[in-house]
mmCIF file of C-alpha atoms and ligand atoms in Angstrom:
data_model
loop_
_atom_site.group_PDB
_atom_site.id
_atom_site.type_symbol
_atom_site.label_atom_id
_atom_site.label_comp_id
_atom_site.label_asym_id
_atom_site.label_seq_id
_atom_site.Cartn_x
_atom_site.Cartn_y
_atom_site.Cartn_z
ATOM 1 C CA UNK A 1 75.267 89.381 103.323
ATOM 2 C CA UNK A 2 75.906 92.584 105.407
ATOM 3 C CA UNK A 3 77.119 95.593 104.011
ATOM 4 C CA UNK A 4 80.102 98.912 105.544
ATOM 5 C CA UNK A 5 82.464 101.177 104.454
ATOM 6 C CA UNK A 6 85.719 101.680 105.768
ATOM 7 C CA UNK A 7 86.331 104.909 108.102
ATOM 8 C CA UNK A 8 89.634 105.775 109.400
ATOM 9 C CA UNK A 9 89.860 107.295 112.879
ATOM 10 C CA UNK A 10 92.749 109.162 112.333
ATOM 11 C CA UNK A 11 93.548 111.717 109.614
ATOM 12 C CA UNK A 12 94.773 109.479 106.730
ATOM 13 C CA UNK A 13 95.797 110.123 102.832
ATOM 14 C CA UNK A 14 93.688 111.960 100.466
ATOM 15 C CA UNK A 15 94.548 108.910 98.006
ATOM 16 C CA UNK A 16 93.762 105.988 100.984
ATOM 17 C CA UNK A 17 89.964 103.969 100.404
ATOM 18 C CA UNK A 18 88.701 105.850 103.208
ATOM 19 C CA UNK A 19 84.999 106.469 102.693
ATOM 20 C CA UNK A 20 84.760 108.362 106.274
ATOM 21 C CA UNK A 21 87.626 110.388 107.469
ATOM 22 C CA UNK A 22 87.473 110.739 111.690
ATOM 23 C CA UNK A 23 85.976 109.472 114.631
ATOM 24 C CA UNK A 24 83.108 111.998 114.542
ATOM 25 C CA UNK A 25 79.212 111.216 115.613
ATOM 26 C CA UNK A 26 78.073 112.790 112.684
ATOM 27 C CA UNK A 27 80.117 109.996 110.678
ATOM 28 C CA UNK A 28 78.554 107.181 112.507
ATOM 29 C CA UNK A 29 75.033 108.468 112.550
ATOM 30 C CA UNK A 30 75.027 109.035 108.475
ATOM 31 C CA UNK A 31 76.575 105.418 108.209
ATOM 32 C CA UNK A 32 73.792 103.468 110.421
ATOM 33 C CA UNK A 33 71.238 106.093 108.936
ATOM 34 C CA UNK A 34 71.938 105.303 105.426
ATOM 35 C CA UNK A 35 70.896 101.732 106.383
ATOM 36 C CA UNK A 36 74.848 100.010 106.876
ATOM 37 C CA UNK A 37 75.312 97.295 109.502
ATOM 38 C CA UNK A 38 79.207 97.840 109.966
ATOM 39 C CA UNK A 39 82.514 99.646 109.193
ATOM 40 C CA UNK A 40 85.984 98.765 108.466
ATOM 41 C CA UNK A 41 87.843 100.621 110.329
ATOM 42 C CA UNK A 42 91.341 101.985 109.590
ATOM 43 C CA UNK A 43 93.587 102.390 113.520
ATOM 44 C CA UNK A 44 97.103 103.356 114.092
ATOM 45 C CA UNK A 45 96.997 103.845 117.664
ATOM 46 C CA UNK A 46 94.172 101.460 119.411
ATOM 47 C CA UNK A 47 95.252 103.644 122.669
ATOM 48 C CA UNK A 48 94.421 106.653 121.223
ATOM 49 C CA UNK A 49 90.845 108.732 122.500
ATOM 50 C CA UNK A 50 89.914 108.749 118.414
ATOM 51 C CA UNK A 51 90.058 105.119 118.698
ATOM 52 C CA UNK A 52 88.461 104.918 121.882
ATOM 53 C CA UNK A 53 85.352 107.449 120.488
ATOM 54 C CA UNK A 54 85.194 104.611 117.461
ATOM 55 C CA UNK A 55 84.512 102.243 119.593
ATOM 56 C CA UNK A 56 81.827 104.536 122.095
ATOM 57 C CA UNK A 57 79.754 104.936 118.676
ATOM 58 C CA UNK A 58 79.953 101.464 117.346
ATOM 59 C CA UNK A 59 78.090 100.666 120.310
ATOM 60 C CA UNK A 60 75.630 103.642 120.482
ATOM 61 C CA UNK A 61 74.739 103.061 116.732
ATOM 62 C CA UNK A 62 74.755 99.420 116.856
ATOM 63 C CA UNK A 63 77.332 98.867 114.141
ATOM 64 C CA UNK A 64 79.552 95.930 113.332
ATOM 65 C CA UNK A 65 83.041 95.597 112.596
ATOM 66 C CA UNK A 66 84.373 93.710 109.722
ATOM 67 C CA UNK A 67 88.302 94.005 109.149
ATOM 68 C CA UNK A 68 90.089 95.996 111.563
ATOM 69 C CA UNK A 69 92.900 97.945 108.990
ATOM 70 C CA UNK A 70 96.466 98.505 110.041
ATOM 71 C CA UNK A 71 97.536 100.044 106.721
ATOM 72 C CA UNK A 72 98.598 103.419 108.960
ATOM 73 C CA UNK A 73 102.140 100.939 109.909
ATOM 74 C CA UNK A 74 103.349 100.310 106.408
ATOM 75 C CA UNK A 75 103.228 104.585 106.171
ATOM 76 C CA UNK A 76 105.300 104.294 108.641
ATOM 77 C CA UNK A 77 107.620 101.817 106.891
ATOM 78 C CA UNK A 78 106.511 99.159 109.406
ATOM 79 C CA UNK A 79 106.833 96.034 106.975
ATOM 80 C CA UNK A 80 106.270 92.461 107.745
ATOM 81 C CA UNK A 81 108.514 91.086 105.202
ATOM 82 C CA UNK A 82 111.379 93.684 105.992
ATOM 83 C CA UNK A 83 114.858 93.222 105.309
ATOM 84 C CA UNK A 84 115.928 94.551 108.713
ATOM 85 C CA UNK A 85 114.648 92.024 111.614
ATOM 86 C CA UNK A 86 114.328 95.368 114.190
ATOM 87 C CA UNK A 87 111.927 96.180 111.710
ATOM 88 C CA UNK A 88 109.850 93.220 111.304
ATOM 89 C CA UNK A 89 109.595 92.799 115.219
ATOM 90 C CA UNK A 90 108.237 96.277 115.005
ATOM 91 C CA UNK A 91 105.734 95.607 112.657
ATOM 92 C CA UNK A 92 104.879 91.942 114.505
ATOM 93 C CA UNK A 93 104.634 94.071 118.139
ATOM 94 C CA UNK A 94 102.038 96.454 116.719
ATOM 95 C CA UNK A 95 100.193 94.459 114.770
ATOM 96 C CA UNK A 96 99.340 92.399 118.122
ATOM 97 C CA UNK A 97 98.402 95.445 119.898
ATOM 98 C CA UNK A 98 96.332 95.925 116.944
ATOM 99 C CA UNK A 99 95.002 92.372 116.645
ATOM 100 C CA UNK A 100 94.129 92.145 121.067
ATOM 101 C CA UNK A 101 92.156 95.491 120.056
ATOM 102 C CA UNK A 102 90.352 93.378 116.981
ATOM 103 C CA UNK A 103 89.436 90.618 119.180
ATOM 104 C CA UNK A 104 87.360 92.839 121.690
ATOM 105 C CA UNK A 105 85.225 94.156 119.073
ATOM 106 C CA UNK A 106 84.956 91.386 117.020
ATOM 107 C CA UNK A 107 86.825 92.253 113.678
ATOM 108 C CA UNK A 108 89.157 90.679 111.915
ATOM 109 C CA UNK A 109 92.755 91.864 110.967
ATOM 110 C CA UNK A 110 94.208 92.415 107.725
ATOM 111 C CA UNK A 111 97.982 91.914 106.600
ATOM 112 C CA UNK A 112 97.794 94.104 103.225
ATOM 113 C CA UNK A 113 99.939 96.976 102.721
ATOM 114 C CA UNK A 114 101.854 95.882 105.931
ATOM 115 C CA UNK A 115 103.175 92.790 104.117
ATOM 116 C CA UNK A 116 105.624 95.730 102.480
ATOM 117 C CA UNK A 117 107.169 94.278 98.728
ATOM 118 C CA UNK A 118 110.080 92.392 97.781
ATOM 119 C CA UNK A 119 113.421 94.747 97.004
ATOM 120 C CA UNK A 120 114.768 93.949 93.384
ATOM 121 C CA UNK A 121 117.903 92.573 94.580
ATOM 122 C CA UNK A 122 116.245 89.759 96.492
ATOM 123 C CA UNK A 123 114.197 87.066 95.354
ATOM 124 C CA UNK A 124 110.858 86.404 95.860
ATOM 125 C CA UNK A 125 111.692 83.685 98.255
ATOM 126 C CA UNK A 126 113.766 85.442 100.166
ATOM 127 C CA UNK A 127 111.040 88.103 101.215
ATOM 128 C CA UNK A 128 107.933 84.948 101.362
ATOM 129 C CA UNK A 129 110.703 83.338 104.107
ATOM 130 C CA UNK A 130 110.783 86.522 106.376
ATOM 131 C CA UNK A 131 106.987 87.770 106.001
ATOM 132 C CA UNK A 132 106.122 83.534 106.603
ATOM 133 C CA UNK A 133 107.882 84.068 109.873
ATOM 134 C CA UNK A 134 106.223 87.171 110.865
ATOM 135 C CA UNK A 135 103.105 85.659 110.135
ATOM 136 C CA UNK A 136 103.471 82.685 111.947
ATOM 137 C CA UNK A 137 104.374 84.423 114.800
ATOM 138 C CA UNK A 138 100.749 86.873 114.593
ATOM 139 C CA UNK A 139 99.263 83.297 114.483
ATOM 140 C CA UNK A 140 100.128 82.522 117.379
ATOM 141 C CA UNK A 141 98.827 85.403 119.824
ATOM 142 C CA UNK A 142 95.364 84.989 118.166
ATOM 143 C CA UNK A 143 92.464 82.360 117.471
ATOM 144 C CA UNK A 144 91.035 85.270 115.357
ATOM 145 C CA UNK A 145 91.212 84.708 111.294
ATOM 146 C CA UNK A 146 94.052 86.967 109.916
ATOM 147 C CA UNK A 147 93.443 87.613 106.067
ATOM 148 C CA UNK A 148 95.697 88.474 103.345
ATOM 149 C CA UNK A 149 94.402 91.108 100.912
ATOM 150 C CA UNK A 150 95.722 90.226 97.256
ATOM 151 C CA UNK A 151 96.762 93.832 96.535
ATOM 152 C CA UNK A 152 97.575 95.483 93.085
ATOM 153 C CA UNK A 153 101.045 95.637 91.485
ATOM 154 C CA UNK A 154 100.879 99.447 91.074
ATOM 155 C CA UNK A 155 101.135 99.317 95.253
ATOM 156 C CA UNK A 156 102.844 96.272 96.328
ATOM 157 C CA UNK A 157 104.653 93.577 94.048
ATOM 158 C CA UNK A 158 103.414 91.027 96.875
ATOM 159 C CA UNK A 159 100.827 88.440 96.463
ATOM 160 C CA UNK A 160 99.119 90.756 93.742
ATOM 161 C CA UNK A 161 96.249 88.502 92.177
ATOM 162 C CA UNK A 162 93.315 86.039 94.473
ATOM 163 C CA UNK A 163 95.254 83.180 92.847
ATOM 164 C CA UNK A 164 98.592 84.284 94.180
ATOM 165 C CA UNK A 165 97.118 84.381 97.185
ATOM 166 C CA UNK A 166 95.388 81.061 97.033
ATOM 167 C CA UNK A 167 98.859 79.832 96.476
ATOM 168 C CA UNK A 168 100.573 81.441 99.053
ATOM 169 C CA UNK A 169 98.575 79.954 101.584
ATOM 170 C CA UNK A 170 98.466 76.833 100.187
ATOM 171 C CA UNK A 171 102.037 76.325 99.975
ATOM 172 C CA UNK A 172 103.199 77.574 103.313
ATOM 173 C CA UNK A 173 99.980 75.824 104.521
ATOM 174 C CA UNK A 174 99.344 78.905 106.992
ATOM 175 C CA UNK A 175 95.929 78.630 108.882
ATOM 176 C CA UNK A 176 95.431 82.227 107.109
ATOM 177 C CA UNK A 177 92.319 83.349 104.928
ATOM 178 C CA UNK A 178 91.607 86.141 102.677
ATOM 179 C CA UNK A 179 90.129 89.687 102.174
ATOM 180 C CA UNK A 180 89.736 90.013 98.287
ATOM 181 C CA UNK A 181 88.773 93.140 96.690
ATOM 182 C CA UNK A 182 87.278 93.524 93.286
ATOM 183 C CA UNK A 183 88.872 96.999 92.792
ATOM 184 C CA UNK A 184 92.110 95.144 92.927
ATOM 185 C CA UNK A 185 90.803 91.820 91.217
ATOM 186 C CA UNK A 186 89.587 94.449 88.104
ATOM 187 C CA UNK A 187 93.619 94.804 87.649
ATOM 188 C CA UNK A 188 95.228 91.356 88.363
ATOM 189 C CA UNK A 189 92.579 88.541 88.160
ATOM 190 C CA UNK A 190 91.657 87.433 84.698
ATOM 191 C CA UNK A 191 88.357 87.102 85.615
ATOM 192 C CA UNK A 192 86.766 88.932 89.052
ATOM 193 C CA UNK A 193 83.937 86.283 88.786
ATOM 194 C CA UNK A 194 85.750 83.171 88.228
ATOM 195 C CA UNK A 195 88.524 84.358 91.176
ATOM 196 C CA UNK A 196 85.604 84.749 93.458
ATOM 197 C CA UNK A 197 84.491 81.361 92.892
ATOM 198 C CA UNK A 198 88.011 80.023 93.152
ATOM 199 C CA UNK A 199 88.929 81.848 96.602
ATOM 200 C CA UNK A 200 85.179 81.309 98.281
ATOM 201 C CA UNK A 201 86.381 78.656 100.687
ATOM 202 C CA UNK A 202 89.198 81.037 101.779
ATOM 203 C CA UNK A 203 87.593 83.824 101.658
ATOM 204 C CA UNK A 204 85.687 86.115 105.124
ATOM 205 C CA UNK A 205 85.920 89.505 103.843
ATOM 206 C CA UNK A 206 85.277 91.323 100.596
ATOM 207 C CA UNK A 207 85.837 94.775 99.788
ATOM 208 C CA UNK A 208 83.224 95.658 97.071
ATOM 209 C CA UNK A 209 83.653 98.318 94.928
ATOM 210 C CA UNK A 210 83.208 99.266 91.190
ATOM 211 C CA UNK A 211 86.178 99.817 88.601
ATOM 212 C CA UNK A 212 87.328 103.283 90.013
ATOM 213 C CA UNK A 213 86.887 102.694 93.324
ATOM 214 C CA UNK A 214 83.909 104.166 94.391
ATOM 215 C CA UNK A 215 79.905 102.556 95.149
ATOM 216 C CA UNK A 216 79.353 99.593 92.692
ATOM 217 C CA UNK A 217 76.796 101.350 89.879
ATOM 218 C CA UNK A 218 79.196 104.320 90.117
ATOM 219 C CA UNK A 219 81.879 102.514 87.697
ATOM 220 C CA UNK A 220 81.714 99.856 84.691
ATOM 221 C CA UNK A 221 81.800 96.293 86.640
ATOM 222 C CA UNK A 222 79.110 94.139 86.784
ATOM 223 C CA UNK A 223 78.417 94.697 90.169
ATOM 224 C CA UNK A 224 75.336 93.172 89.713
ATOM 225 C CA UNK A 225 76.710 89.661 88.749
ATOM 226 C CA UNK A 226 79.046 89.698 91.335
ATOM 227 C CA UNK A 227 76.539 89.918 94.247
ATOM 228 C CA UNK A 228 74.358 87.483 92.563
ATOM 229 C CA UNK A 229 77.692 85.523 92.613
ATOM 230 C CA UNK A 230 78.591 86.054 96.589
ATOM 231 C CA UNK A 231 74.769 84.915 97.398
ATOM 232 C CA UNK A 232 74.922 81.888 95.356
ATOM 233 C CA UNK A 233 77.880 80.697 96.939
ATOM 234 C CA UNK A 234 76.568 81.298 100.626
ATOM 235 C CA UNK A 235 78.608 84.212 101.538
ATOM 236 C CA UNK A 236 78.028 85.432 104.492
ATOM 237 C CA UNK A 237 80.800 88.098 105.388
ATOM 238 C CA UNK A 238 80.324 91.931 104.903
ATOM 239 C CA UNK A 239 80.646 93.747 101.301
ATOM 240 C CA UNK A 240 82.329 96.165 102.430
ATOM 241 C CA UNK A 241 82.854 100.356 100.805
ATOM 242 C CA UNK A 242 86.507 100.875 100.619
ATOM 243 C CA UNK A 243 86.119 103.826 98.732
ATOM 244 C CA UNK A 244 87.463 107.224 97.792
ATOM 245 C CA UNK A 245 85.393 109.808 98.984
ATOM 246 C CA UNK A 246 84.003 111.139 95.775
ATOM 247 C CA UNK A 247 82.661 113.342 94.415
ATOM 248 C CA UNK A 248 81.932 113.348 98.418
ATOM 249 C CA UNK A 249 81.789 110.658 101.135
ATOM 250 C CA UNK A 250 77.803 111.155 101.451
ATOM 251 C CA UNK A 251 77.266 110.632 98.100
ATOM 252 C CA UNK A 252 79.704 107.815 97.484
ATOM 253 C CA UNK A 253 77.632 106.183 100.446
ATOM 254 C CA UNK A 254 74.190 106.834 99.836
ATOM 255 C CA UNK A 255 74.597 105.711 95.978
ATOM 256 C CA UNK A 256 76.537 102.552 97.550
ATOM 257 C CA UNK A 257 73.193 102.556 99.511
ATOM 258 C CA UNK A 258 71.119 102.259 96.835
ATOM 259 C CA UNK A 259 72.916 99.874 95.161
ATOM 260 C CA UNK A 260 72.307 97.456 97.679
ATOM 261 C CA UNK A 261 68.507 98.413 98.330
ATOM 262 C CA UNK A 262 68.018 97.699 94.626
ATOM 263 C CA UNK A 263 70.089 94.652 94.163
ATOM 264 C CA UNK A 264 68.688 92.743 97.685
ATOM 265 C CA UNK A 265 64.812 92.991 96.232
HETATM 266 C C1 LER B 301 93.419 98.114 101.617
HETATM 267 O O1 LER B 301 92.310 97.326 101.893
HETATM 268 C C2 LER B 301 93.648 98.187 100.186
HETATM 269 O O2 LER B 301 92.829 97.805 99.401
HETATM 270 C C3 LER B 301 94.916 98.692 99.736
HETATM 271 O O3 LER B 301 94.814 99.221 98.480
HETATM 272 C C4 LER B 301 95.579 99.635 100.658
HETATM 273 O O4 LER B 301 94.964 100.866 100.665
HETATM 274 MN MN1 MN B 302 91.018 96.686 100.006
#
């Protein structure tokens, strides 16, 4: 199993999972030096020189890329699943720019926030028939996996729990896969372990982090039992950091860092 945090290269929310904030040297550096192989990176413009410095020291510091994050659209009400078609197309057109800049450094692109939730006045349906067709349309400018990232209901009333998003894809029988994340699972699944288990065959991307979303060992899962889980099932992805950046990024990291040392013995 390899191991990252996520890193946004442009200035996002103080609330966001954003271990590193910036496209700075410094940022890269401490993330290779504290022993990482990759990052999750967090890109609104893939034009833009922060992205383009991102990319200049992946390379010089040999990291990876695991999930390629466009969580910046849905700030800028750029849903998938929107009412308004001029809206969705929006979404679809830079998610693709988004997705072509995935594919050249090898990550994979997630459709979280950007999935947007279901207004009370429509059904459920309703909203799962537009974001299907904006999906199926992403599928078809890439051979790269797209994942959908069960998200809690306090953010999104969208595919909230693994199992709904088991479901989802089974039922629209989308060549999709998913990104789960225990800080999310904590809330919705009944049990983090057992949803792992369930999802495994579906699943290429995990973020990993403890009940209050910080390093595992920094909260009250069993972090512990669910990496013994992951490398009993044969998974292979990244566990990725999508953490808050307390009580600083460094520290967040480095005990993240030791987590791993520890548990990989
Ligand atoms: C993104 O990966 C995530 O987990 C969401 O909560 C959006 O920030
Ligand atoms: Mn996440």
């Amino acid at each position: 199993m390899k191991t990252s945090v996520s890193l946004s290269v442009f200035q996002g929310a103080k609330t966001a999972p954003i271990l590193f904030m910036g496209s700075t040297e410094e940022n890269f550096r401490t993330i290779k030096e504290l022993g990482y192989d990759g990052i999750d990176l967090f890109v609104d413009d893939p034009t833009s020189d922060a992205t383009k410095d991102a990319v200049k020291y992946l390379i010089r510091y040999d990291l990876g890329v695991g999930v390629v994050m466009p969580a910046a659209l849905a700030g800028q009400g750029l849903f998938l699943g929107d009412e308004d078609k001029s809206v969705r197309n929006k979404c679809i057109q830079k998610i693709s720019e988004i997705i072509k800049f995935a594919e050249a450094i090898d990550g994979m692109v997630s459709l979280g926030l950007v999935r947007g939730s279901s207004a009370r006045e429509e059904s459920l349906a309703h909203f799962y028939s537009k974001f299907v067709d904006s999906c199926e349309k992403l599928i078809s400018t890439t051979d790269m996996p797209l994942l959908i990232e069960p998200i809690n209901r306090y953010e999104i009333n969208t595919i909230n729990s693994v199992q709904e998003g088991i479901d989802f894809i089974n039922k629209y029988k989308l060549p999709l896969y998913l990104m789960i994340d225990t800080f999310h699972m904590n809330i919705e699944d009944v049990s983090i372990e057992q949803a792992l288990r369930d999802s495994f065959s579906l699943t290429k991307h995990i973020h990993f982090l403890d009940s209050n979303r910080l390093a595992p060992s920094m909260g009250h899962l069993d972090m512990e039992g669910l990496y013994r889980t992951a490398a009993e099932l044969g998974y292979n992805g990244y566990l990725c950091l999508e953490a808050l950046a307390k009580p600083t990024a460094y520290e967040c990291a480095k005990r993240g860092a030791e987590f791993f040392k520890k548990v990989k013995k």
